[in-house]
Structure formats: C-alpha cells, structure tokens
XYZ file of C-alpha atoms in Angstrom:
657
model
C 83.369 160.780 68.746
C 80.312 159.740 66.701
C 80.403 160.926 62.987
C 77.359 162.790 61.654
C 76.328 164.057 58.218
C 77.111 163.066 54.633
C 80.838 163.809 54.699
C 81.425 161.293 57.517
C 79.656 158.547 55.643
C 81.644 159.153 52.459
C 84.889 159.033 54.374
C 84.104 155.573 55.714
C 83.220 154.244 52.273
C 86.406 155.629 50.746
C 88.551 154.130 53.484
C 86.980 150.734 52.968
C 87.697 150.898 49.258
C 91.334 151.730 49.856
C 91.707 148.887 52.308
C 90.227 146.431 49.861
C 92.577 147.557 47.155
C 95.616 147.241 49.388
C 94.593 143.772 50.479
C 94.269 142.506 46.951
C 97.614 143.943 45.927
C 99.428 142.384 48.908
C 98.035 138.886 48.300
C 99.076 138.963 44.658
C 102.566 140.230 45.254
C 103.627 138.621 48.587
C 101.886 135.239 49.134
C 104.086 132.743 51.037
C 103.655 128.965 51.135
C 102.327 127.411 54.395
C 104.998 126.173 56.780
C 105.845 122.530 56.104
C 104.974 120.008 58.807
C 108.038 117.916 59.664
C 108.781 114.959 61.872
C 111.563 116.640 63.810
C 109.754 119.860 64.661
C 106.072 118.851 64.826
C 105.528 115.084 65.058
C 108.412 113.837 67.219
C 107.269 115.827 70.311
C 103.825 114.203 70.086
C 105.151 110.680 69.626
C 107.902 111.058 72.226
C 105.429 112.257 74.875
C 102.565 109.862 74.167
C 103.909 106.733 72.458
C 107.540 106.144 73.389
C 106.774 104.416 76.685
C 105.814 101.336 74.603
C 107.208 102.069 71.140
C 110.884 102.144 72.074
C 113.757 99.665 71.966
C 114.032 97.317 74.918
C 117.180 97.566 76.996
C 119.394 94.507 76.411
C 117.033 93.049 73.819
C 118.561 89.875 72.347
C 118.494 90.978 68.715
C 116.212 92.632 66.162
C 113.478 90.483 64.691
C 111.830 90.700 61.332
C 108.454 92.440 61.095
C 106.123 93.192 58.237
C 107.372 96.773 58.191
C 111.088 96.139 58.044
C 113.601 93.507 59.139
C 115.514 96.244 60.935
C 112.809 97.409 63.338
C 113.924 96.849 66.953
C 112.144 94.756 69.544
C 109.897 97.085 71.524
C 107.999 97.052 74.778
C 104.850 94.893 74.925
C 105.241 93.705 71.350
C 105.023 97.215 69.843
C 106.158 96.673 66.239
C 108.486 99.683 65.878
C 110.194 102.490 67.770
C 108.901 106.062 67.485
C 112.372 107.283 68.455
C 113.586 106.364 64.975
C 112.401 108.513 62.030
C 112.898 105.812 59.396
C 110.765 103.356 61.372
C 108.040 105.974 61.864
C 108.078 106.865 58.148
C 107.638 103.210 57.174
C 104.616 102.946 59.454
C 103.273 106.464 58.850
C 99.990 105.417 57.242
C 99.306 102.900 60.009
C 100.067 105.554 62.651
C 97.686 108.034 61.047
C 94.914 105.436 60.839
C 95.432 104.271 64.443
C 95.347 107.743 65.979
C 92.327 108.826 63.913
C 90.463 105.720 65.103
C 91.771 106.445 68.621
C 93.075 102.895 68.772
C 96.401 104.458 69.753
C 97.514 105.527 72.249
C 95.471 102.851 74.038
C 93.166 104.724 76.417
C 89.637 103.420 76.879
C 87.797 106.049 79.008
C 85.806 108.705 77.168
C 86.804 112.330 77.817
C 84.613 114.304 80.194
C 83.430 111.285 82.168
C 85.945 111.167 85.008
C 89.253 113.038 85.274
C 92.078 110.503 85.463
C 95.784 110.791 86.144
C 98.174 109.784 83.372
C 95.671 110.028 80.530
C 97.048 108.791 77.196
C 94.857 110.695 74.769
C 95.821 112.864 71.796
C 93.969 116.102 71.137
C 91.997 116.638 67.939
C 94.660 119.127 66.811
C 97.458 116.598 67.357
C 95.594 113.928 65.395
C 94.937 116.360 62.540
C 98.605 117.390 62.509
C 99.779 113.765 62.194
C 97.303 113.162 59.342
C 98.508 116.264 57.455
C 102.130 115.231 57.928
C 101.457 111.793 56.502
C 99.470 113.222 53.578
C 102.344 115.590 52.783
C 104.803 112.729 52.372
C 106.086 112.437 55.970
C 109.125 114.741 55.642
C 111.857 114.492 58.270
C 112.840 118.169 58.456
C 115.850 119.782 60.070
C 117.632 117.410 62.513
C 118.339 120.412 64.746
C 114.579 120.747 65.379
C 114.206 117.280 66.884
C 113.766 117.296 70.701
C 115.909 115.143 72.929
C 114.449 111.636 73.145
C 112.803 110.674 76.435
C 114.799 108.629 78.917
C 113.459 105.646 80.818
C 114.749 104.241 84.061
C 116.392 100.845 83.798
C 116.028 100.294 87.559
C 113.256 100.687 90.104
C 111.434 103.958 89.439
C 110.494 104.588 93.085
C 113.896 103.714 94.560
C 114.971 100.528 96.314
C 111.942 98.425 97.362
C 111.562 97.156 100.921
C 110.674 93.712 99.565
C 111.209 92.248 96.102
C 109.238 89.190 94.981
C 109.628 87.127 91.819
C 107.912 84.086 90.373
C 109.089 80.997 92.284
C 110.170 79.514 88.970
C 110.319 80.982 85.458
C 107.562 80.368 82.940
C 108.448 79.442 79.355
C 106.062 81.033 76.877
C 105.812 78.778 73.843
C 105.937 80.195 70.296
C 102.721 81.062 68.508
C 100.442 83.915 67.532
C 98.004 84.033 70.428
C 97.183 85.702 73.731
C 98.186 83.653 76.789
C 96.662 84.305 80.226
C 98.408 82.633 83.173
C 98.095 82.999 86.952
C 101.086 82.541 89.244
C 101.159 82.075 93.021
C 103.776 84.151 94.843
C 104.049 83.550 98.626
C 104.694 86.702 100.656
C 107.407 86.011 103.289
C 106.349 88.288 106.149
C 105.703 87.432 109.803
C 103.925 90.622 110.878
C 101.444 92.919 109.126
C 103.098 95.348 106.701
C 101.635 98.545 105.313
C 102.040 98.931 101.558
C 102.520 102.433 100.185
C 103.384 101.414 96.632
C 103.673 98.470 94.285
C 106.053 98.553 91.327
C 106.095 95.896 88.613
C 109.215 95.162 86.569
C 108.743 93.206 83.370
C 111.793 91.150 82.485
C 110.353 90.405 79.026
C 108.345 93.530 78.163
C 108.205 92.500 74.510
C 105.732 89.736 75.395
C 103.982 91.160 78.466
C 100.811 92.985 77.550
C 99.506 93.685 81.040
C 99.553 92.269 84.570
C 97.136 92.215 87.507
C 98.162 91.574 91.109
C 95.715 90.248 93.709
C 95.943 89.116 97.325
C 94.826 85.620 98.326
C 94.557 85.419 102.107
C 92.800 82.037 101.992
C 95.533 80.539 99.779
C 92.910 78.979 97.519
C 95.160 79.533 94.500
C 97.712 76.979 95.711
C 95.317 74.105 95.069
C 94.644 75.421 91.551
C 98.390 75.647 90.943
C 98.989 72.076 92.116
C 96.240 70.786 89.836
C 98.042 71.903 86.654
C 101.505 70.861 85.444
C 104.249 73.442 85.184
C 104.348 76.918 86.719
C 101.023 78.664 87.184
C 97.466 77.822 86.219
C 94.966 79.009 83.628
C 91.912 80.424 85.403
C 91.114 82.092 88.708
C 87.756 83.029 90.212
C 88.043 86.764 90.844
C 85.616 86.527 93.760
C 88.189 84.563 95.788
C 90.948 87.179 95.625
C 91.295 90.947 96.031
C 92.821 92.937 93.173
C 95.341 95.484 94.472
C 97.392 96.586 91.454
C 97.332 96.680 87.674
C 100.250 97.221 85.293
C 100.462 98.057 81.619
C 103.482 99.229 79.615
C 104.407 102.812 80.358
C 102.468 102.939 83.614
C 104.176 105.048 86.271
C 103.991 103.656 89.838
C 102.603 105.927 92.553
C 103.901 106.306 96.107
C 100.892 106.772 98.371
C 100.951 108.971 101.435
C 101.960 107.007 104.531
C 98.475 107.349 106.040
C 96.841 105.952 102.893
C 98.629 102.586 102.675
C 96.928 99.191 102.642
C 97.577 96.339 105.053
C 99.334 93.176 103.869
C 98.783 90.412 106.421
C 101.047 87.428 107.112
C 99.894 84.261 105.406
C 98.876 86.099 102.244
C 99.762 84.851 98.792
C 99.932 87.119 95.778
C 98.285 85.904 92.604
C 99.877 87.483 89.534
C 97.903 87.314 86.301
C 100.063 87.824 83.218
C 98.629 88.547 79.794
C 101.368 87.470 77.398
C 101.644 87.627 73.631
C 103.354 84.588 72.104
C 105.898 85.249 69.381
C 108.253 83.426 67.062
C 110.501 81.902 69.740
C 110.451 80.623 73.319
C 110.479 83.393 75.921
C 111.413 82.797 79.558
C 109.249 85.051 81.729
C 110.011 85.835 85.382
C 108.990 89.407 86.314
C 109.553 91.051 89.697
C 107.316 92.951 92.096
C 108.694 95.652 94.389
C 106.822 96.552 97.583
C 107.345 99.809 99.447
C 106.220 99.864 103.080
C 105.204 102.430 105.651
C 106.464 101.979 109.224
C 103.170 103.059 110.766
C 99.622 101.735 110.355
C 97.515 103.682 107.866
C 94.840 106.047 109.115
C 92.987 106.090 105.781
C 92.778 102.569 104.374
C 91.416 102.134 100.836
C 88.505 99.728 100.528
C 87.417 98.209 97.210
C 83.668 98.306 96.652
C 82.864 95.776 93.938
C 79.826 96.016 91.718
C 79.301 92.933 89.592
C 77.094 91.197 87.077
C 75.130 88.225 88.371
C 74.041 85.254 86.312
C 75.468 86.318 82.956
C 73.927 84.296 80.099
C 74.470 86.019 76.744
C 72.495 84.370 73.923
C 74.296 83.642 70.661
C 73.861 86.583 68.313
C 72.801 89.074 71.019
C 74.580 92.394 70.378
C 73.237 94.535 73.259
C 73.108 92.314 76.344
C 72.950 94.533 79.450
C 73.821 93.826 83.088
C 73.498 96.259 85.979
C 74.332 96.462 89.673
C 74.294 99.140 92.369
C 75.220 99.772 95.990
C 74.286 102.577 98.397
C 77.192 103.887 100.471
C 76.538 103.832 104.230
C 79.297 106.396 104.984
C 81.062 109.405 103.450
C 83.981 108.375 101.210
C 86.494 109.667 98.688
C 86.785 107.591 95.510
C 90.441 107.319 94.467
C 90.428 104.818 91.576
C 88.190 102.633 89.431
C 88.890 99.316 87.716
C 86.461 97.787 85.175
C 86.729 94.179 84.041
C 85.040 92.075 81.394
C 86.240 89.640 78.751
C 86.126 89.601 74.945
C 82.393 90.266 74.549
C 82.468 93.490 76.580
C 81.202 96.446 74.543
C 80.362 99.449 76.724
C 80.883 100.229 80.420
C 79.438 102.990 82.537
C 80.001 103.760 86.194
C 77.968 106.510 87.843
C 77.301 107.948 91.284
C 73.833 109.310 92.097
C 74.163 111.655 95.084
C 71.523 112.004 97.797
C 70.284 115.265 96.238
C 69.573 113.441 92.964
C 72.510 114.863 91.043
C 74.751 112.476 89.146
C 78.511 112.169 88.728
C 80.157 110.152 85.987
C 82.801 107.852 87.424
C 83.747 106.159 84.149
C 82.472 105.670 80.616
C 84.144 103.277 78.208
C 82.301 103.363 74.910
C 84.497 100.782 73.165
C 85.812 98.169 75.593
C 88.936 96.232 74.621
C 89.901 93.284 76.812
C 93.535 93.650 75.761
C 93.890 97.178 77.173
C 92.157 96.935 80.547
C 93.602 99.124 83.276
C 92.988 100.595 86.712
C 92.207 104.305 86.400
C 93.255 106.664 89.164
C 91.409 109.951 89.636
C 93.473 113.118 89.425
C 91.827 114.261 92.647
C 89.683 112.204 95.072
C 85.983 112.251 94.202
C 83.852 112.999 97.279
C 80.797 110.736 97.585
C 78.569 111.429 100.604
C 76.659 108.864 102.593
C 73.554 107.740 100.704
C 75.238 107.919 97.291
C 74.182 105.124 94.958
C 77.072 103.620 92.984
C 75.870 102.030 89.745
C 77.364 100.051 86.890
C 75.863 99.292 83.492
C 77.788 96.972 81.165
C 76.795 96.025 77.622
C 78.039 92.917 75.763
C 78.112 91.964 72.091
C 77.871 88.243 71.348
C 77.177 88.683 67.657
C 79.290 87.636 64.691
C 79.856 91.335 63.998
C 82.028 91.620 67.130
C 85.602 91.099 65.855
C 86.711 90.108 69.374
C 84.195 87.263 69.642
C 86.220 84.081 70.139
C 83.364 81.778 69.053
C 82.608 81.304 65.347
C 79.665 80.960 65.064
C 78.634 82.667 68.333
C 77.467 80.432 71.184
C 75.731 80.991 74.516
C 78.256 82.525 76.917
C 77.852 82.258 80.687
C 79.657 83.673 83.713
C 83.011 82.073 84.408
C 86.735 82.612 84.976
C 87.954 81.523 81.527
C 88.640 84.264 79.015
C 86.044 82.658 76.722
C 83.460 82.947 79.537
C 82.313 86.385 80.647
C 82.612 88.576 83.715
C 81.341 91.985 84.680
C 83.101 93.664 87.604
C 83.594 97.292 88.540
C 85.917 97.877 91.499
C 85.667 101.373 92.978
C 88.454 102.032 95.463
C 87.250 104.364 98.204
C 88.645 105.813 101.427
C 86.156 106.529 104.250
C 86.300 110.141 105.408
C 86.364 109.011 109.052
C 88.640 106.206 110.176
C 85.942 104.575 112.310
C 83.664 104.335 109.263
C 85.911 101.714 107.642
C 84.449 98.974 109.864
C 80.901 100.116 109.045
C 81.565 100.040 105.307
C 83.305 96.656 105.436
C 80.540 95.052 107.482
C 77.761 96.482 105.341
C 79.430 95.527 102.089
C 80.169 91.959 103.223
C 76.503 91.544 104.151
C 75.423 92.949 100.811
C 77.906 90.782 98.912
C 76.664 87.600 100.586
C 73.049 88.414 99.737
C 74.053 89.246 96.169
C 75.915 85.940 95.897
C 72.782 84.104 97.022
C 70.679 85.937 94.426
C 73.226 85.142 91.720
C 73.310 81.442 92.631
C 69.497 81.329 92.675
C 69.468 82.793 89.174
C 71.954 80.143 88.025
C 69.599 77.426 89.270
C 66.691 79.050 87.424
C 68.721 79.131 84.213
C 70.042 75.561 84.523
C 67.736 73.643 86.889
C 69.132 70.270 85.810
C 72.752 71.122 86.575
C 73.815 69.516 89.860
C 76.739 71.909 90.293
C 74.359 74.887 90.251
C 72.320 73.426 93.116
C 75.486 72.614 95.065
C 76.774 76.175 94.600
C 73.458 77.624 95.769
C 73.562 75.369 98.852
C 77.026 76.702 99.686
C 75.705 80.270 99.483
C 72.734 79.365 101.698
C 75.078 77.942 104.321
C 77.083 81.172 104.345
C 73.963 83.113 105.386
C 72.732 80.458 107.852
C 69.938 78.948 105.722
C 70.793 75.340 106.605
C 67.410 73.783 105.788
C 67.341 75.447 102.362
C 70.881 74.205 101.741
C 69.777 70.649 102.519
C 66.989 70.854 99.926
C 69.397 72.067 97.236
C 71.983 69.388 98.039
C 69.421 66.607 97.985
C 68.402 67.803 94.523
C 72.041 67.954 93.396
C 72.627 64.359 94.507
C 69.414 63.258 92.813
C 70.526 64.882 89.554
C 74.076 63.521 89.748
C 74.737 60.806 92.365
C 78.411 60.798 91.343
C 78.975 64.439 92.307
C 81.437 63.914 95.182
C 81.318 67.516 96.347
C 77.515 67.523 96.586
C 77.565 64.164 98.419
C 80.148 65.485 100.883
C 78.301 68.737 101.493
C 74.992 66.933 101.966
C 76.593 64.642 104.541
C 77.913 67.649 106.467
C 74.537 69.413 106.400
C 72.655 66.311 107.505
C 74.987 65.904 110.464
C 74.501 69.559 111.346
C 70.766 68.824 111.377
C 71.365 65.921 113.777
C 71.264 63.013 111.302
C 74.715 61.654 112.155
C 74.552 58.183 110.611
C 72.717 59.289 107.475
C 75.257 62.057 107.058
C 78.140 59.616 107.417
C 76.742 57.516 104.554
C 76.985 60.475 102.167
C 80.417 61.459 103.479
C 81.765 57.959 102.848
C 80.187 57.881 99.394
C 81.974 61.122 98.549
C 85.360 59.648 99.520
C 84.689 56.563 97.412
C 83.927 58.815 94.443
C 86.888 61.160 94.932
C 89.485 59.650 97.292
C 92.240 62.121 96.328
C 90.261 65.248 97.191
C 91.534 66.673 100.490
C 88.326 68.637 101.173
C 86.230 65.474 100.807
C 88.596 63.562 103.124
C 88.492 66.414 105.636
C 84.678 66.455 105.699
C 84.605 62.718 106.379
C 87.104 63.212 109.199
C 84.921 65.929 110.731
C 81.869 63.679 110.399
C 83.648 60.804 112.108
C 84.751 63.102 114.902
C 81.233 64.281 115.714
C 80.126 60.646 115.496
C 82.559 59.765 118.323
C 85.043 57.908 116.106
C 88.245 59.882 116.779
C 90.711 57.212 115.589
C 89.017 57.017 112.192
C 88.815 60.804 112.126
C 92.579 61.081 112.670
C 93.203 58.789 109.697
C 91.066 60.983 107.444
C 92.659 64.229 108.628
C 96.119 62.778 108.015
C 95.017 61.692 104.552
C 93.802 65.245 103.892
C 97.129 66.882 104.849
C 99.029 64.272 102.843
C 96.983 65.272 99.793
C 97.206 68.987 100.570
C 99.855 70.173 103.041
C 98.151 73.602 103.006
C 94.903 72.272 104.512
C 95.020 74.335 107.703
C 91.690 73.003 108.998
C 92.934 69.407 108.924
C 96.171 70.372 110.680
C 94.179 72.257 113.319
C 91.849 69.359 114.037
C 94.803 66.993 114.349
C 96.443 69.354 116.827
C 93.272 69.614 118.882
C 92.721 65.829 118.939
C 96.327 64.743 119.555
C 97.036 67.216 122.388
C 94.664 65.673 124.953
C 96.052 62.255 123.975
C 99.456 63.404 125.281
C 100.919 63.297 121.770
C 102.142 66.811 122.358
C 105.063 66.938 119.950
C 102.848 65.885 117.053
C 100.048 68.212 118.171
C 102.478 71.142 118.351
C 103.845 70.329 114.895
C 100.355 70.470 113.385
C 99.390 73.660 115.237
C 102.619 75.363 114.182
C 101.847 74.370 110.617
C 98.444 76.048 110.975
C 99.951 79.381 111.983
C 102.522 79.102 109.198
C 99.676 78.742 106.704
C 97.452 81.324 108.387
C 99.247 83.583 110.886
C 95.881 85.153 111.811
C 94.444 81.895 113.239
C 93.841 82.958 116.857
C 92.425 79.581 117.985
C 95.549 77.790 116.734
C 97.759 80.110 118.811
C 95.558 79.526 121.865
C 95.785 75.732 121.529
C 99.498 76.021 120.835
C 99.857 77.927 124.122
C 98.076 75.118 125.961
C 100.297 72.453 124.379
C 103.471 74.383 125.219
C 102.231 74.857 128.777
C 101.714 71.113 129.181
C 105.376 70.675 128.206
C 106.412 73.357 130.747
C 107.621 75.607 127.922
C 106.189 78.661 129.655
C 107.941 81.383 127.631
C 106.772 79.874 124.344
C 103.299 79.299 125.781
C 103.096 82.924 126.927
C 104.189 84.248 123.543
C 101.556 82.114 121.786
C 98.858 83.252 124.222
C 99.832 86.894 123.716
C 99.434 86.459 119.974
C 96.030 84.816 120.485
C 94.868 87.779 122.571
C 96.203 90.271 120.018
C 94.349 88.530 117.214
C 91.179 87.943 119.235
C 91.038 90.560 122.010
C 87.387 89.772 122.845
C 88.129 86.124 123.732
C 87.716 85.666 127.484
C 89.314 82.199 127.310
C 92.444 83.565 125.628
C 92.675 86.405 128.155
C 92.346 84.023 131.113
C 94.956 81.648 129.682
C 97.402 84.510 129.217
C 96.884 85.758 132.777
C 97.532 82.276 134.193
C 100.706 81.895 132.129
C 101.971 85.326 133.162
C 101.346 84.440 136.812
C 103.319 81.189 136.450
C 106.177 82.932 134.655
C 106.414 85.705 137.241
C 106.472 83.374 140.268
C-alpha cells in the first residue's frame, strides 16, 4: 500500500536512521579478515586444469636436471621448466607464473576470444588471472593439504585405444646439445596396398621434453624422398608446403579426436608422410623417434574434409617494415561446413585474421590472432561446424613485422625477407578445412580450387619475376607455372630469358630443351637437353628429360641409357621406370619390362597406365591370371579408359575359354 501524509514520511526517515546506526555498530564490533587465498584450495585447481598437460613430470624421465629455479625441478613435457603438481616448484616460480598469465603468454593460446569458438581452448578467465596475482602478492601460501584436489592423470599409452597402424621414424634422430630451435622434416613411408580411410591420428612423443610441436603432411608425389637423400643423416631441413598436404598438428597436451566414420579422409597407397618436428635443444644429446597411430574406418567416407588454402603470394618484406600486409581470398562454389582452421607463418608474423563474408553481406570471424608466435602454432578445431553457403568469400589478412623492435626477428639488423621454406624466410598460409554439404559437391570444389590455385601460382610467379627480373630461377619457375596451364609459348620466352641470364642453370636448359621439342624443334631442343646433362650429370630429372628428348628424336637406344642412368641416380623416379617398361616390352625384353612396371606401381599404386602396360606384358608371357588382375586394377583406377576396358574384356574371354 502506498504511504500518504506526514506521518508516513517521518517513519521512513526514522527507519533509515536506525539502519545506519546498526550498520556502523556491526562493522566496528564484528569485522572479519578476508579469506586467505591458498595454493591448495584456490590455485591448484586452475593450474591442474590448464597447465599440467605440459608442466608435469615426464614418465620414465632419465633424471632431474638443473634449472635456474632449482636443481630439483623435474624434467617436464616440451621443455616446461617446472611441474605445477608440486607446490614448492610453483612457489619458486610464482612471480614468473603471475607475469606470464597476466601477459597471456601462458597458457599458450593464440586466438582472440570472440572470434571463432574452438574446442579445447587453453585460456584463463580474467577472474582466474586476478586470483593468481593476488595469491602471489600475498606471499603464495600453501594452505591446508586437505583442500588440494587430486592431481590429474595422464595416459601413458594410446589415448584412443590400439591403433590400426603404427608408424615410427625409419631411424632415430639425434638432437645435438645447444640452446636453439631445431626444425627437421622426416619421411615416413606408409605401408598400405589399398586405400584406407583415416578417422583419427594420434601422435606419441618419445622425448616430450624436447618436442615443441609436430606437423604431419601427406606426400603423394614422394617429392620429399629426393630432399631426404640430398642431406646426410635422418631427415632434411626445409620443405615446400605447396608440395604436401597438411593433415594433422600436435602440441603438448593436445587431445586426439576420433572422427565419425563418415567424416574420415582417404589415405592412398604410395603416399609418404612428412613429419615436421620442432625440437628444442638442451644440455645433452637426445635420441628422438616418435610414433604415429592411425585409426581407420572400414567403409569409405561420405563426407570427406577438403582443405581450402589461402596464401600470400610474392612476399617481400623490406628491412625495417613493421606493418607489411598480405591478403588472399576465395569464393566457395558450394555449400560447406568449416570444421577447422590452421594458420602458418614464420618468425616475422604479427597478426592474422580469417573471415567469411556471406552472400548477404554479413561477416563471420573464422580466426583472429593478434599476437602471432611461431613457436605455438596449432590447428584450431571449431566446437561446432560453421556453415558457409555457396558464394561465401573466404579471406585472410596477415601482417608481418620486420623491424628491429620485433623480438622474434632472426636478422640483426633486419634484412629483406622473401617467400621461402626456411624458417628465416617467410610464409603466409591459412588452411580452412571444410566438408561439402552434399557428397557430389566435393568434386566441384576440388576442381574449382585446383583451377584457382594454378592461376594463383602463375600470378605469384609473375610477381617474383617483376621483383627480381635478373634472377634466372624466377623465370624458370614462371615457365613451369605457364606449362601447367598450357601456355607453352609463354614458357619458352621465360626459359630463353633464364638461359640468357644464367647459361649454367641446368634446370632451365633442360626445361627449354623440352619446350622446344614440344614446339617441334627437335634438334635444337636436344642441344639444350645435352647441355643440361653436361652441367648436372647427377641430376635424375635432367637425365630423364634427355632420355625423353632422345626418344621423340627416334634414338631409343640412347634414350634407354639415359632412363637407366636416371633410375640409378633416383630409384624412386617412376617416370623413368615407366618409360623403360614401355620401350623394353615391344623389344621382347619382357622380364626387364615387367620389373620396371612393377617398380612403377610400387612407387605410385595409382598409376593406371603402368597397370595397363603390365597387363599387356603379362599377357605376352601367357600369365593370364596376373594380366587380368593388372587390367582390372587399371580399369578401377581409370574407368573411362576404353583401351583398358577392351584389354580387360579380351583377357577375361581368354581366361574363360
């Protein structure tokens, strides 16, 4: 009821006065001190949940090593300098912990909040950060041991169960002592004879104290084997990311995910894995030989992820430039769901943004990294698939800092930095893993993106020539891109310029010879092909090109010698083996022809023409069952080939009579 009149007003005033008096009396007589913040009750739960996956003792570690904090701190995962499971260790490092979490340097999580919702986020709340700071400022008390939660447990075996296939490095790598980051690529052959469908990848680090992160890529063309052979010891230093397909990334504490059976990806026979390890050298030798577990589905996937790659073209960051920007975009031709995103740059990376502009003009943030750190790169998986309709424009915008103010800059003083595979070069890639909404749209997306990628590669190579017009290698690279899109005459012009700039460039000489022969200038082409071999006689690609040139010039005996030289230099040169098989078969040297053709399908089990020629060779030896099996494989791999179909029908008729 509403009060009216003077008496009601006086009553309210009197009540307020009484309340004020009571309040003052209570505060004076009964004030209690704020509850103390302790490690066991307040801080341990935060550290156990968010930090222990790295900051914990390693199972079966050899022995403790001395650190700046204390000689008793245990060896931890990925070189973490102490264990958060131990109060004394945390207390010794309390000030460093408080500083790291307030700077958000720890836990290491690069994406900004509110710009993409990702699974497994490692980010402390503002309240948690403030609580840690107050605890440190109050002297870092331990508190009642009964308040401490049970420490987290970590599996010492495979987290997803027993893998269907386990792969390891063919031979261990010995990491030498030092205080530096070491990046090394390792080739791991995949021993499968039929396509397998991968539901999950799990990485097991045998030396987690030195492994900072790992990336796994597929190499169907086996280009990495030549790089491996060119360097002594296991592995090699640099890999061109455009030649492989990244499929998995690992960092300490990452939990592997088992995909639904219909969302697996296809692993084809003949594929090599390329494993990039980022290692941190320490005080002693470390023998590194991690394992990879693969988990398969028995049935082909109905929703296959496809990686759409946006990338920077023609990076050339001037010395001292602090805000160098590169951009790229791609318009989706079909409806998709985005399931993950993987950004990549090197030490000069500063800021990364990935966005999706929908057909109605609205925009979705896919990723924003405000402070890039090369050491903590990761693949980020969305909590729920992000629907992107047909006509959506995917965009990336990367910023680089090549100034002396960038503490990560490896050059002192700064120098011009160009695109390249070395960690001291630069890259700018944004892989967005998508799944087409309709299964039949996968072929449309793949075809459209391949076309777009080839045109983008041409534009990038053209820019390289503009930036360095006197560099023969730039002209040769542009010619290669022109050939890929059928611009043979333009390729010839670029190669002639490359040879003019550097007559001793064997690759340019070899490529020019091949192009001239394609244009009908057989003898002139042969001159350049022979020059290339004189300049670089131990290059199998150069020897192969000369063999091909001799073959089209009606010199098969000389061609055979060159092809044999090529396979002697590189036993993985499938093209040379194939040509030998094709030449030797009609010469009735069937055993040798079959040996070369079988080697082709060992190297590349998807080589339909090799299976077809193998079927013919077997048939000539009356080995009808083997011929039929080879012809069946040829038809399976190339169902539109009328010649393969006819050969199979003839063999089936012979076998059934």
